[in-house]
PDB file of C-alpha atoms in Angstrom:
ATOM      1  CA  MET A 186      30.203 -40.520  70.489  1.00  0.00           C
ATOM      2  CA  GLN A 187      27.315 -42.822  71.275  1.00  0.00           C
ATOM      3  CA  PRO A 188      25.611 -41.962  74.589  1.00  0.00           C
ATOM      4  CA  ARG A 189      24.604 -44.654  77.046  1.00  0.00           C
ATOM      5  CA  ILE A 190      22.980 -43.430  80.259  1.00  0.00           C
ATOM      6  CA  TYR A 191      22.495 -45.256  83.554  1.00  0.00           C
ATOM      7  CA  VAL A 192      20.624 -44.307  86.706  1.00  0.00           C
ATOM      8  CA  GLY A 193      21.428 -45.383  90.246  1.00  0.00           C
ATOM      9  CA  HIS A 194      19.092 -43.944  92.864  1.00  0.00           C
ATOM     10  CA  THR A 195      15.743 -42.754  91.503  1.00  0.00           C
ATOM     11  CA  PRO A 196      14.806 -39.361  92.983  1.00  0.00           C
ATOM     12  CA  ASP A 197      11.943 -39.296  95.468  1.00  0.00           C
ATOM     13  CA  THR A 198      10.040 -36.251  94.180  1.00  0.00           C
ATOM     14  CA  THR A 199       8.330 -35.419  90.899  1.00  0.00           C
ATOM     15  CA  ASP A 200      10.345 -32.242  90.334  1.00  0.00           C
ATOM     16  CA  GLU A 201      13.638 -34.055  90.934  1.00  0.00           C
ATOM     17  CA  ARG A 202      12.704 -36.820  88.497  1.00  0.00           C
ATOM     18  CA  ILE A 203      11.677 -34.278  85.849  1.00  0.00           C
ATOM     19  CA  LEU A 204      14.986 -32.440  86.281  1.00  0.00           C
ATOM     20  CA  LEU A 205      16.984 -35.665  86.075  1.00  0.00           C
ATOM     21  CA  ARG A 206      15.294 -36.668  82.822  1.00  0.00           C
ATOM     22  CA  GLU A 207      15.940 -33.231  81.298  1.00  0.00           C
ATOM     23  CA  ARG A 208      19.602 -33.274  82.289  1.00  0.00           C
ATOM     24  CA  ALA A 209      20.101 -36.826  81.056  1.00  0.00           C
ATOM     25  CA  LEU A 210      18.658 -36.083  77.622  1.00  0.00           C
ATOM     26  CA  MET A 211      20.550 -32.775  77.367  1.00  0.00           C
ATOM     27  CA  LEU A 212      23.803 -34.587  78.063  1.00  0.00           C
ATOM     28  CA  ALA A 213      22.906 -37.394  75.645  1.00  0.00           C
ATOM     29  CA  ASN A 214      22.391 -34.814  72.887  1.00  0.00           C
ATOM     30  CA  ALA A 215      25.730 -33.170  73.704  1.00  0.00           C
ATOM     31  CA  VAL A 216      27.499 -36.552  73.602  1.00  0.00           C
ATOM     32  CA  ARG A 217      25.907 -37.382  70.262  1.00  0.00           C
ATOM     33  CA  ARG A 218      27.235 -34.154  68.746  1.00  0.00           C
ATOM     34  CA  SER A 219      30.828 -35.035  69.659  1.00  0.00           C
ATOM     35  CA  PRO A 220      32.879 -36.224  66.658  1.00  0.00           C
ATOM     36  CA  THR A 221      34.827 -38.663  68.849  1.00  0.00           C
ATOM     37  CA  GLU A 222      34.188 -42.352  68.195  1.00  0.00           C
ATOM     38  CA  GLY A 223      33.035 -44.897  70.753  1.00  0.00           C
ATOM     39  CA  ILE A 224      30.711 -45.167  73.727  1.00  0.00           C
ATOM     40  CA  CYS A 225      30.326 -42.488  76.382  1.00  0.00           C
ATOM     41  CA  ALA A 226      28.530 -43.942  79.402  1.00  0.00           C
ATOM     42  CA  ILE A 227      27.048 -41.634  82.039  1.00  0.00           C
ATOM     43  CA  ALA A 228      25.601 -42.774  85.356  1.00  0.00           C
ATOM     44  CA  PHE A 229      23.481 -40.382  87.423  1.00  0.00           C
ATOM     45  CA  ASN A 230      22.812 -40.563  91.196  1.00  0.00           C
ATOM     46  CA  VAL A 231      25.453 -43.134  92.106  1.00  0.00           C
ATOM     47  CA  THR A 232      26.150 -44.491  95.599  1.00  0.00           C
ATOM     48  CA  VAL A 233      29.593 -45.863  96.534  1.00  0.00           C
ATOM     49  CA  GLY A 234      29.387 -45.695 100.339  1.00  0.00           C
ATOM     50  CA  THR A 235      26.994 -45.615 103.259  1.00  0.00           C
ATOM     51  CA  GLU A 236      27.512 -42.019 104.412  1.00  0.00           C
ATOM     52  CA  SER A 237      27.372 -38.578 102.818  1.00  0.00           C
ATOM     53  CA  PRO A 238      28.846 -37.477 100.459  1.00  0.00           C
ATOM     54  CA  LEU A 239      29.368 -40.979  99.065  1.00  0.00           C
ATOM     55  CA  THR A 240      25.616 -41.662  98.989  1.00  0.00           C
ATOM     56  CA  GLY A 241      25.023 -38.751  96.636  1.00  0.00           C
ATOM     57  CA  ILE A 242      27.472 -38.762  93.719  1.00  0.00           C
ATOM     58  CA  ASP A 243      25.782 -36.793  90.958  1.00  0.00           C
ATOM     59  CA  LEU A 244      27.341 -38.574  88.008  1.00  0.00           C
ATOM     60  CA  ILE A 245      30.127 -40.769  86.726  1.00  0.00           C
ATOM     61  CA  VAL A 246      31.219 -40.449  83.094  1.00  0.00           C
ATOM     62  CA  MET A 247      33.162 -43.303  81.499  1.00  0.00           C
ATOM     63  CA  ARG A 248      34.869 -43.850  78.178  1.00  0.00           C
ATOM     64  CA  THR A 249      37.281 -46.620  77.262  1.00  0.00           C
ATOM     65  CA  THR A 250      40.202 -44.456  78.432  1.00  0.00           C
ATOM     66  CA  ALA A 251      38.611 -42.100  80.951  1.00  0.00           C
ATOM     67  CA  VAL A 252      36.659 -41.944  84.211  1.00  0.00           C
ATOM     68  CA  ILE A 253      35.172 -38.660  85.464  1.00  0.00           C
ATOM     69  CA  VAL A 254      33.338 -38.176  88.773  1.00  0.00           C
ATOM     70  CA  GLY A 255      31.170 -35.062  88.602  1.00  0.00           C
ATOM     71  CA  ALA A 256      29.375 -32.834  91.108  1.00  0.00           C
ATOM     72  CA  LEU A 257      26.619 -30.770  89.479  1.00  0.00           C
ATOM     73  CA  ARG A 258      26.333 -27.229  90.784  1.00  0.00           C
ATOM     74  CA  THR A 259      24.208 -24.226  89.769  1.00  0.00           C
ATOM     75  CA  PHE A 260      25.700 -20.765  90.244  1.00  0.00           C
ATOM     76  CA  ALA A 261      23.485 -17.669  90.346  1.00  0.00           C
ATOM     77  CA  GLY A 262      26.085 -15.461  88.665  1.00  0.00           C
ATOM     78  CA  PRO A 263      29.803 -15.123  87.938  1.00  0.00           C
ATOM     79  CA  ILE A 264      32.070 -16.661  90.552  1.00  0.00           C
ATOM     80  CA  ASP A 265      35.602 -15.921  91.670  1.00  0.00           C
ATOM     81  CA  ALA A 266      37.594 -19.070  92.376  1.00  0.00           C
ATOM     82  CA  PRO A 267      41.232 -18.179  93.147  1.00  0.00           C
ATOM     83  CA  PRO A 268      43.870 -20.920  93.370  1.00  0.00           C
ATOM     84  CA  GLY A 269      43.818 -22.437  96.848  1.00  0.00           C
ATOM     85  CA  GLY A 270      41.335 -19.861  98.117  1.00  0.00           C
ATOM     86  CA  VAL A 271      37.665 -19.525  99.021  1.00  0.00           C
ATOM     87  CA  TRP A 272      35.221 -19.491  96.105  1.00  0.00           C
ATOM     88  CA  ARG A 273      32.817 -16.542  96.172  1.00  0.00           C
ATOM     89  CA  ASP A 274      29.756 -15.266  94.375  1.00  0.00           C
ATOM     90  CA  ARG A 275      31.020 -12.075  92.769  1.00  0.00           C
ATOM     91  CA  ALA A 276      27.838 -10.041  93.175  1.00  0.00           C
ATOM     92  CA  SER A 277      27.271 -10.747  96.863  1.00  0.00           C
ATOM     93  CA  GLY A 278      30.750 -11.658  97.984  1.00  0.00           C
ATOM     94  CA  GLN A 279      29.309 -14.650  99.825  1.00  0.00           C
ATOM     95  CA  PRO A 280      31.491 -17.772 100.033  1.00  0.00           C
ATOM     96  CA  ILE A 281      30.425 -20.775  97.951  1.00  0.00           C
ATOM     97  CA  LEU A 282      30.447 -23.795 100.251  1.00  0.00           C
ATOM     98  CA  GLU A 283      28.905 -27.229 100.373  1.00  0.00           C
ATOM     99  CA  ALA A 284      26.031 -28.023 102.761  1.00  0.00           C
ATOM    100  CA  ASP A 285      28.528 -29.294 105.335  1.00  0.00           C
ATOM    101  CA  GLY A 286      30.627 -26.122 105.045  1.00  0.00           C
ATOM    102  CA  SER A 287      33.407 -27.699 103.003  1.00  0.00           C
ATOM    103  CA  HIS A 288      35.097 -26.339  99.882  1.00  0.00           C
ATOM    104  CA  PRO A 289      33.526 -27.643  96.616  1.00  0.00           C
ATOM    105  CA  LEU A 290      36.857 -29.132  95.540  1.00  0.00           C
ATOM    106  CA  HIS A 291      37.147 -30.975  98.857  1.00  0.00           C
ATOM    107  CA  ARG A 292      33.783 -32.642  98.328  1.00  0.00           C
ATOM    108  CA  ILE A 293      34.492 -33.748  94.761  1.00  0.00           C
ATOM    109  CA  ARG A 294      37.926 -34.999  95.823  1.00  0.00           C
ATOM    110  CA  VAL A 295      36.345 -37.200  98.512  1.00  0.00           C
ATOM    111  CA  GLN A 296      33.800 -38.574  96.038  1.00  0.00           C
ATOM    112  CA  ARG A 297      36.420 -39.101  93.322  1.00  0.00           C
ATOM    113  CA  ASP A 298      38.747 -40.916  95.746  1.00  0.00           C
ATOM    114  CA  ALA A 299      35.944 -43.260  96.827  1.00  0.00           C
ATOM    115  CA  VAL A 300      35.107 -44.174  93.232  1.00  0.00           C
ATOM    116  CA  GLN A 301      38.803 -44.638  92.459  1.00  0.00           C
ATOM    117  CA  LEU A 302      39.243 -46.908  95.483  1.00  0.00           C
ATOM    118  CA  SER A 303      36.258 -49.046  94.454  1.00  0.00           C
ATOM    119  CA  LEU A 304      37.541 -49.351  90.888  1.00  0.00           C
ATOM    120  CA  ASN A 305      41.046 -50.352  91.939  1.00  0.00           C
ATOM    121  CA  ALA A 306      39.659 -52.924  94.388  1.00  0.00           C
ATOM    122  CA  ALA A 307      37.579 -54.486  91.604  1.00  0.00           C
ATOM    123  CA  ALA A 308      40.276 -54.358  88.908  1.00  0.00           C
ATOM    124  CA  ALA A 309      41.311 -58.008  89.201  1.00  0.00           C
ATOM    125  CA  ARG A 310      37.810 -59.434  88.852  1.00  0.00           C
ATOM    126  CA  LEU A 311      37.169 -57.037  85.980  1.00  0.00           C
ATOM    127  CA  GLY A 312      40.033 -58.723  84.131  1.00  0.00           C
ATOM    128  CA  LEU A 313      42.295 -55.681  84.128  1.00  0.00           C
ATOM    129  CA  ASP A 314      46.082 -55.673  84.585  1.00  0.00           C
ATOM    130  CA  SER A 315      46.705 -57.697  87.732  1.00  0.00           C
ATOM    131  CA  ALA A 316      50.351 -56.640  87.826  1.00  0.00           C
ATOM    132  CA  ASP A 317      49.344 -53.082  88.710  1.00  0.00           C
ATOM    133  CA  PRO A 318      47.645 -52.798  92.128  1.00  0.00           C
ATOM    134  CA  ARG A 319      46.206 -49.379  91.163  1.00  0.00           C
ATOM    135  CA  PRO A 320      45.338 -49.392  87.449  1.00  0.00           C
ATOM    136  CA  PHE A 321      42.836 -46.549  87.890  1.00  0.00           C
ATOM    137  CA  ARG A 322      45.394 -43.805  88.507  1.00  0.00           C
ATOM    138  CA  ARG A 323      43.843 -40.918  86.598  1.00  0.00           C
ATOM    139  CA  VAL A 324      40.232 -40.655  87.694  1.00  0.00           C
ATOM    140  CA  ILE A 325      39.127 -37.046  87.167  1.00  0.00           C
ATOM    141  CA  GLY A 326      37.033 -35.118  89.680  1.00  0.00           C
ATOM    142  CA  ALA A 327      35.006 -32.265  88.190  1.00  0.00           C
ATOM    143  CA  ILE A 328      32.811 -29.473  89.502  1.00  0.00           C
ATOM    144  CA  VAL A 329      30.235 -29.152  86.713  1.00  0.00           C
ATOM    145  CA  GLY A 330      28.228 -25.950  86.268  1.00  0.00           C
ATOM    146  CA  VAL A 331      24.607 -26.547  85.256  1.00  0.00           C
ATOM    147  CA  PRO A 332      23.592 -25.406  82.728  1.00  0.00           C
ATOM    148  CA  ALA A 333      26.974 -23.680  82.478  1.00  0.00           C
ATOM    149  CA  ILE A 334      29.680 -21.872  84.396  1.00  0.00           C
ATOM    150  CA  PRO A 335      28.437 -18.241  84.351  1.00  0.00           C
ATOM    151  CA  ALA A 336      30.144 -15.985  81.836  1.00  0.00           C
ATOM    152  CA  ASP A 337      32.918 -13.745  83.220  1.00  0.00           C
ATOM    153  CA  SER A 338      33.666 -16.164  86.054  1.00  0.00           C
ATOM    154  CA  ARG A 339      37.311 -16.124  87.163  1.00  0.00           C
ATOM    155  CA  ILE A 340      38.404 -19.676  87.960  1.00  0.00           C
ATOM    156  CA  SER A 341      42.001 -20.679  88.498  1.00  0.00           C
ATOM    157  CA  LEU A 342      42.983 -23.959  90.140  1.00  0.00           C
ATOM    158  CA  ASP A 343      46.354 -24.286  91.796  1.00  0.00           C
ATOM    159  CA  VAL A 344      49.097 -26.609  90.601  1.00  0.00           C
ATOM    160  CA  ASP A 345      48.288 -29.311  93.154  1.00  0.00           C
ATOM    161  CA  ASP A 346      44.643 -29.403  92.002  1.00  0.00           C
ATOM    162  CA  HIS A 347      45.734 -29.857  88.396  1.00  0.00           C
ATOM    163  CA  ARG A 348      48.154 -32.610  89.389  1.00  0.00           C
ATOM    164  CA  ASP A 349      45.354 -34.260  91.335  1.00  0.00           C
ATOM    165  CA  HIS A 350      43.190 -34.323  88.159  1.00  0.00           C
ATOM    166  CA  LEU A 351      40.555 -31.873  89.400  1.00  0.00           C
ATOM    167  CA  LYS A 352      38.653 -29.741  86.886  1.00  0.00           C
ATOM    168  CA  VAL A 353      35.859 -27.172  86.616  1.00  0.00           C
ATOM    169  CA  CYS A 354      33.670 -27.197  83.506  1.00  0.00           C
ATOM    170  CA  SER A 355      30.163 -26.595  82.193  1.00  0.00           C
ATOM    171  CA  PHE A 356      27.599 -29.369  81.761  1.00  0.00           C
ATOM    172  CA  GLU A 357      27.783 -29.523  77.975  1.00  0.00           C
ATOM    173  CA  GLU A 358      31.584 -29.484  78.108  1.00  0.00           C
ATOM    174  CA  LEU A 359      31.640 -32.888  79.820  1.00  0.00           C
ATOM    175  CA  PRO A 360      31.733 -34.904  76.553  1.00  0.00           C
ATOM    176  CA  GLY A 361      34.706 -32.832  75.415  1.00  0.00           C
ATOM    177  CA  VAL A 362      36.511 -33.357  78.711  1.00  0.00           C
ATOM    178  CA  ALA A 363      35.854 -37.100  78.444  1.00  0.00           C
ATOM    179  CA  ALA A 364      37.067 -37.193  74.841  1.00  0.00           C
ATOM    180  CA  LEU A 365      40.357 -35.478  75.735  1.00  0.00           C
ATOM    181  CA  ALA A 366      41.033 -37.500  78.891  1.00  0.00           C
ATOM    182  CA  HIS A 367      43.421 -40.390  78.364  1.00  0.00           C
ATOM    183  CA  SER A 368      45.218 -42.839  80.569  1.00  0.00           C
ATOM    184  CA  SER A 369      47.262 -45.993  80.116  1.00  0.00           C
ATOM    185  CA  LEU A 370      44.164 -48.030  81.049  1.00  0.00           C
ATOM    186  CA  VAL A 371      41.852 -49.152  78.237  1.00  0.00           C
ATOM    187  CA  MET A 372      38.443 -50.635  79.100  1.00  0.00           C
ATOM    188  CA  SER A 373      36.037 -52.438  76.835  1.00  0.00           C
ATOM    189  CA  THR A 374      32.371 -51.481  76.546  1.00  0.00           C
ATOM    190  CA  GLU A 375      31.546 -54.685  78.440  1.00  0.00           C
ATOM    191  CA  ILE A 376      33.823 -53.717  81.341  1.00  0.00           C
ATOM    192  CA  ILE A 377      32.257 -50.257  81.520  1.00  0.00           C
ATOM    193  CA  HIS A 378      28.795 -51.832  81.699  1.00  0.00           C
ATOM    194  CA  THR A 379      29.946 -54.250  84.414  1.00  0.00           C
ATOM    195  CA  ILE A 380      31.361 -51.373  86.473  1.00  0.00           C
ATOM    196  CA  LEU A 381      28.220 -49.247  86.286  1.00  0.00           C
ATOM    197  CA  ALA A 382      25.631 -52.033  86.473  1.00  0.00           C
ATOM    198  CA  ASP A 383      27.258 -54.571  88.793  1.00  0.00           C
ATOM    199  CA  LEU A 384      29.831 -52.669  90.838  1.00  0.00           C
ATOM    200  CA  PHE A 385      27.755 -49.508  91.367  1.00  0.00           C
ATOM    201  CA  GLY A 386      24.262 -51.003  90.970  1.00  0.00           C
ATOM    202  CA  CYS A 387      23.006 -48.725  88.195  1.00  0.00           C
ATOM    203  CA  ARG A 388      20.382 -49.584  85.581  1.00  0.00           C
ATOM    204  CA  LEU A 389      20.840 -48.893  81.895  1.00  0.00           C
ATOM    205  CA  TRP A 390      18.271 -46.156  81.244  1.00  0.00           C
ATOM    206  CA  TYR A 391      18.994 -44.717  77.793  1.00  0.00           C
ATOM    207  CA  ASP A 392      20.479 -46.572  74.850  1.00  0.00           C
ATOM    208  CA  ASP A 393      20.329 -46.426  71.073  1.00  0.00           C
ATOM    209  CA  GLY A 394      18.635 -43.019  71.128  1.00  0.00           C
ATOM    210  CA  ARG A 395      15.737 -43.849  73.461  1.00  0.00           C
ATOM    211  CA  LEU A 396      14.776 -44.133  77.104  1.00  0.00           C
ATOM    212  CA  LEU A 397      14.315 -47.782  78.078  1.00  0.00           C
ATOM    213  CA  PHE A 398      12.009 -47.059  81.032  1.00  0.00           C
ATOM    214  CA  GLU A 399      10.381 -44.153  82.869  1.00  0.00           C
ATOM    215  CA  LEU A 400      11.438 -43.125  86.360  1.00  0.00           C
ATOM    216  CA  ALA A 401       7.818 -43.200  87.583  1.00  0.00           C
ATOM    217  CA  PRO A 402       4.618 -44.755  86.196  1.00  0.00           C
ATOM    218  CA  PRO A 403       2.074 -42.408  84.587  1.00  0.00           C
ATOM    219  CA  ARG A 404      -0.766 -41.104  86.773  1.00  0.00           C
ATOM    220  CA  PHE A 405      -2.814 -39.744  83.855  1.00  0.00           C
ATOM    221  CA  GLN A 406      -3.692 -40.693  80.329  1.00  0.00           C
ATOM    222  CA  LEU A 407      -5.450 -39.081  77.376  1.00  0.00           C
ATOM    223  CA  ARG A 408      -8.373 -40.805  75.658  1.00  0.00           C
ATOM    224  CA  ILE A 409      -8.122 -39.534  72.082  1.00  0.00           C
ATOM    225  CA  THR A 410     -10.901 -39.763  69.504  1.00  0.00           C
ATOM    226  CA  ALA A 411      -9.690 -38.503  66.115  1.00  0.00           C
ATOM    227  CA  PRO A 412     -11.862 -38.119  62.985  1.00  0.00           C
ATOM    228  CA  GLY A 413     -12.585 -41.501  61.447  1.00  0.00           C
ATOM    229  CA  ARG A 414     -10.610 -43.377  64.100  1.00  0.00           C
ATOM    230  CA  ALA A 415     -11.499 -45.544  67.084  1.00  0.00           C
ATOM    231  CA  PRO A 416     -10.560 -44.071  70.491  1.00  0.00           C
ATOM    232  CA  VAL A 417      -6.997 -44.702  71.682  1.00  0.00           C
ATOM    233  CA  THR A 418      -5.239 -43.916  74.960  1.00  0.00           C
ATOM    234  CA  ALA A 419      -1.856 -42.280  75.451  1.00  0.00           C
ATOM    235  CA  PRO A 420      -0.061 -42.100  78.824  1.00  0.00           C
ATOM    236  CA  LEU A 421       1.037 -38.783  80.308  1.00  0.00           C
ATOM    237  CA  TYR A 422       4.335 -39.023  82.168  1.00  0.00           C
ATOM    238  CA  GLU A 423       5.809 -36.551  84.633  1.00  0.00           C
ATOM    239  CA  GLY A 424       6.859 -33.280  83.081  1.00  0.00           C
ATOM    240  CA  GLU A 425       5.729 -31.707  79.835  1.00  0.00           C
ATOM    241  CA  THR A 426       4.150 -33.416  76.817  1.00  0.00           C
ATOM    242  CA  VAL A 427       3.533 -31.621  73.515  1.00  0.00           C
ATOM    243  CA  VAL A 428       0.397 -32.570  71.565  1.00  0.00           C
ATOM    244  CA  GLY A 429       0.222 -31.691  67.881  1.00  0.00           C
ATOM    245  CA  ARG A 430       0.562 -32.735  64.270  1.00  0.00           C
ATOM    246  CA  ARG A 431       4.370 -32.739  64.087  1.00  0.00           C
ATOM    247  CA  GLN A 432       5.732 -36.276  63.932  1.00  0.00           C
ATOM    248  CA  SER A 433       9.231 -36.017  65.395  1.00  0.00           C
ATOM    249  CA  ALA A 434      10.291 -34.792  68.818  1.00  0.00           C
ATOM    250  CA  GLN A 435      12.738 -31.917  69.117  1.00  0.00           C
ATOM    251  CA  GLY A 436      15.409 -31.702  71.771  1.00  0.00           C
ATOM    252  CA  ILE A 437      14.246 -33.383  74.978  1.00  0.00           C
ATOM    253  CA  GLU A 438      10.480 -33.055  74.468  1.00  0.00           C
ATOM    254  CA  ARG A 439       7.844 -35.771  74.752  1.00  0.00           C
ATOM    255  CA  ARG A 440       5.247 -35.816  71.994  1.00  0.00           C
ATOM    256  CA  ILE A 441       1.796 -37.187  71.271  1.00  0.00           C
ATOM    257  CA  THR A 442       1.167 -36.899  67.528  1.00  0.00           C
ATOM    258  CA  LEU A 443      -2.304 -36.293  66.065  1.00  0.00           C
ATOM    259  CA  SER A 444      -1.671 -37.109  62.436  1.00  0.00           C
ATOM    260  CA  ASN A 445      -5.088 -37.104  60.702  1.00  0.00           C
ATOM    261  CA  ASP A 446      -6.585 -33.735  61.679  1.00  0.00           C
ATOM    262  CA  GLU A 447      -5.555 -30.807  59.478  1.00  0.00           C
ATOM    263  CA  LEU A 448      -7.047 -28.319  61.956  1.00  0.00           C
ATOM    264  CA  VAL A 449      -4.515 -29.338  64.597  1.00  0.00           C
ATOM    265  CA  SER A 450      -1.355 -27.190  64.731  1.00  0.00           C
ATOM    266  CA  SER A 451       2.137 -28.669  64.626  1.00  0.00           C
ATOM    267  CA  ASP A 452       2.565 -27.869  68.334  1.00  0.00           C
ATOM    268  CA  HIS A 453      -1.009 -27.354  69.472  1.00  0.00           C
ATOM    269  CA  LEU A 454      -1.060 -27.992  73.214  1.00  0.00           C
ATOM    270  CA  HIS A 455       1.447 -28.421  76.050  1.00  0.00           C
ATOM    271  CA  ILE A 456       0.364 -30.580  78.992  1.00  0.00           C
ATOM    272  CA  VAL A 457       2.390 -30.464  82.208  1.00  0.00           C
ATOM    273  CA  CYS A 458       2.127 -33.107  84.944  1.00  0.00           C
ATOM    274  CA  HIS A 459       3.673 -32.144  88.266  1.00  0.00           C
ATOM    275  CA  ALA A 460       3.006 -33.384  91.800  1.00  0.00           C
ATOM    276  CA  ASP A 461      -0.773 -32.717  91.948  1.00  0.00           C
ATOM    277  CA  PRO A 462      -2.491 -36.124  91.669  1.00  0.00           C
ATOM    278  CA  ALA A 463      -5.853 -34.636  90.615  1.00  0.00           C
ATOM    279  CA  SER A 464      -5.056 -32.129  87.867  1.00  0.00           C
ATOM    280  CA  VAL A 465      -2.635 -31.045  85.161  1.00  0.00           C
ATOM    281  CA  MET A 466      -1.751 -27.721  83.563  1.00  0.00           C
ATOM    282  CA  ILE A 467      -2.399 -27.072  79.875  1.00  0.00           C
ATOM    283  CA  ARG A 468      -0.963 -24.286  77.701  1.00  0.00           C
ATOM    284  CA  ASP A 469      -2.337 -23.525  74.238  1.00  0.00           C
ATOM    285  CA  THR A 470       0.217 -22.636  71.528  1.00  0.00           C
ATOM    286  CA  SER A 471      -1.998 -23.198  68.483  1.00  0.00           C
ATOM    287  CA  LYS A 472      -3.559 -21.110  65.717  1.00  0.00           C
ATOM    288  CA  ASN A 473      -7.125 -22.212  66.468  1.00  0.00           C
ATOM    289  CA  GLY A 474      -7.146 -22.532  70.248  1.00  0.00           C
ATOM    290  CA  VAL A 475      -8.570 -25.278  72.443  1.00  0.00           C
ATOM    291  CA  TRP A 476     -12.152 -25.843  73.602  1.00  0.00           C
ATOM    292  CA  VAL A 477     -12.086 -26.859  77.279  1.00  0.00           C
ATOM    293  CA  THR A 478     -15.068 -28.489  79.027  1.00  0.00           C
ATOM    294  CA  PRO A 479     -14.545 -29.351  82.729  1.00  0.00           C
ATOM    295  CA  PRO A 480     -16.605 -32.239  84.139  1.00  0.00           C
ATOM    296  CA  ASP A 481     -18.834 -29.841  86.120  1.00  0.00           C
ATOM    297  CA  GLY A 482     -18.477 -26.555  84.257  1.00  0.00           C
ATOM    298  CA  PRO A 483     -19.251 -24.695  81.024  1.00  0.00           C
ATOM    299  CA  ILE A 484     -17.253 -24.959  77.829  1.00  0.00           C
ATOM    300  CA  GLU A 485     -14.498 -22.362  77.371  1.00  0.00           C
ATOM    301  CA  HIS A 486     -12.399 -21.451  74.367  1.00  0.00           C
ATOM    302  CA  ILE A 487      -8.768 -20.548  75.201  1.00  0.00           C
ATOM    303  CA  ARG A 488      -6.021 -19.240  72.942  1.00  0.00           C
ATOM    304  CA  HIS A 489      -2.405 -18.765  73.984  1.00  0.00           C
ATOM    305  CA  ALA A 490      -3.410 -19.169  77.624  1.00  0.00           C
ATOM    306  CA  GLU A 491      -2.855 -21.573  80.512  1.00  0.00           C
ATOM    307  CA  ARG A 492      -5.398 -23.484  82.586  1.00  0.00           C
ATOM    308  CA  THR A 493      -5.280 -26.082  85.320  1.00  0.00           C
ATOM    309  CA  ILE A 494      -7.757 -28.840  84.475  1.00  0.00           C
ATOM    310  CA  PRO A 495      -9.098 -31.720  86.601  1.00  0.00           C
ATOM    311  CA  VAL A 496      -9.530 -35.334  85.593  1.00  0.00           C
ATOM    312  CA  GLY A 497     -12.580 -35.760  83.382  1.00  0.00           C
ATOM    313  CA  THR A 498     -12.025 -32.547  81.415  1.00  0.00           C
ATOM    314  CA  ARG A 499     -12.774 -32.778  77.681  1.00  0.00           C
ATOM    315  CA  LEU A 500     -10.515 -30.960  75.239  1.00  0.00           C
ATOM    316  CA  ARG A 501     -11.236 -30.340  71.568  1.00  0.00           C
ATOM    317  CA  LEU A 502      -8.316 -29.662  69.260  1.00  0.00           C
ATOM    318  CA  GLY A 503      -9.542 -29.122  65.717  1.00  0.00           C
ATOM    319  CA  MET A 504     -11.849 -32.071  65.100  1.00  0.00           C
ATOM    320  CA  THR A 505     -10.159 -34.263  67.717  1.00  0.00           C
ATOM    321  CA  ASP A 506     -11.701 -34.943  71.161  1.00  0.00           C
ATOM    322  CA  ILE A 507      -9.442 -35.661  74.117  1.00  0.00           C
ATOM    323  CA  ILE A 508     -10.464 -36.610  77.679  1.00  0.00           C
ATOM    324  CA  LEU A 509      -8.085 -36.448  80.644  1.00  0.00           C
ATOM    325  CA  GLU A 510      -8.307 -39.654  82.705  1.00  0.00           C
ATOM    326  CA  HIS A 511      -6.588 -41.334  85.622  1.00  0.00           C
ATOM    327  CA  VAL A 512      -4.606 -44.393  84.602  1.00  0.00           C
TER     328      VAL A 512
END
């Protein structure tokens, strides 16, 4: 399948934005590995109402024949989820409840029903079957374990939950669930885009294998002077950036490639930008190490170590000089 990712509400904090980007790219990679044809559109952080929990729908997944409303949840260890009963953490025996004290399936049912109601209300102007007042009959609600449902969990939904199209799955299983979900309704790619962009107010964020925009502007940049080259600048966005000689990114990483210095390792240096507006963290993973010169301190050679560096610090990787600057 071809992934297409949208974002509704942009998170307020650096850590939340970093996590959202990681999850979006992880899911895009999982979608791309699916052998099923067609588009799989995913919208994160969607709002369909003015009050909780409708202001905080984690994601909506859409294919031409499927709609899934998902609530992302992280479980510390195996869970016991008996049919019709209270979910519990097996190790502690503590009940697993939402912030308002409700059952997880109750919350996802409320969110799913709100999305379903909005879709049915908009069906006529979307050009769908006007003879059916409720064409969106099989919208799935899913509790989604991130990164996965813990191994050895015992989960068994009752018959009414199955009939109501409720599911429990792991994050990377979502593309498979979407591929297997079918209904009598068939939507075009254009209708899916109209639903996510116009009806739910989301922006297309990832398409054709690349992010179309960043969730926050960069606060730092690197001024890079390589051997025989004029200085160039490269922005540092929130999260981790890998600096090295390797050309192509792996997984969900960001890369800055230094291509004309043989003394630079394939993955020489990791630079992490979090909430601190005055410094970043660096981690050396190279063969030769990194020479670090703070703006008001002595030069230091580090190998396989971490340091927090302020703006103005000079780094030497092989024969390449790099200065950390504010944008």
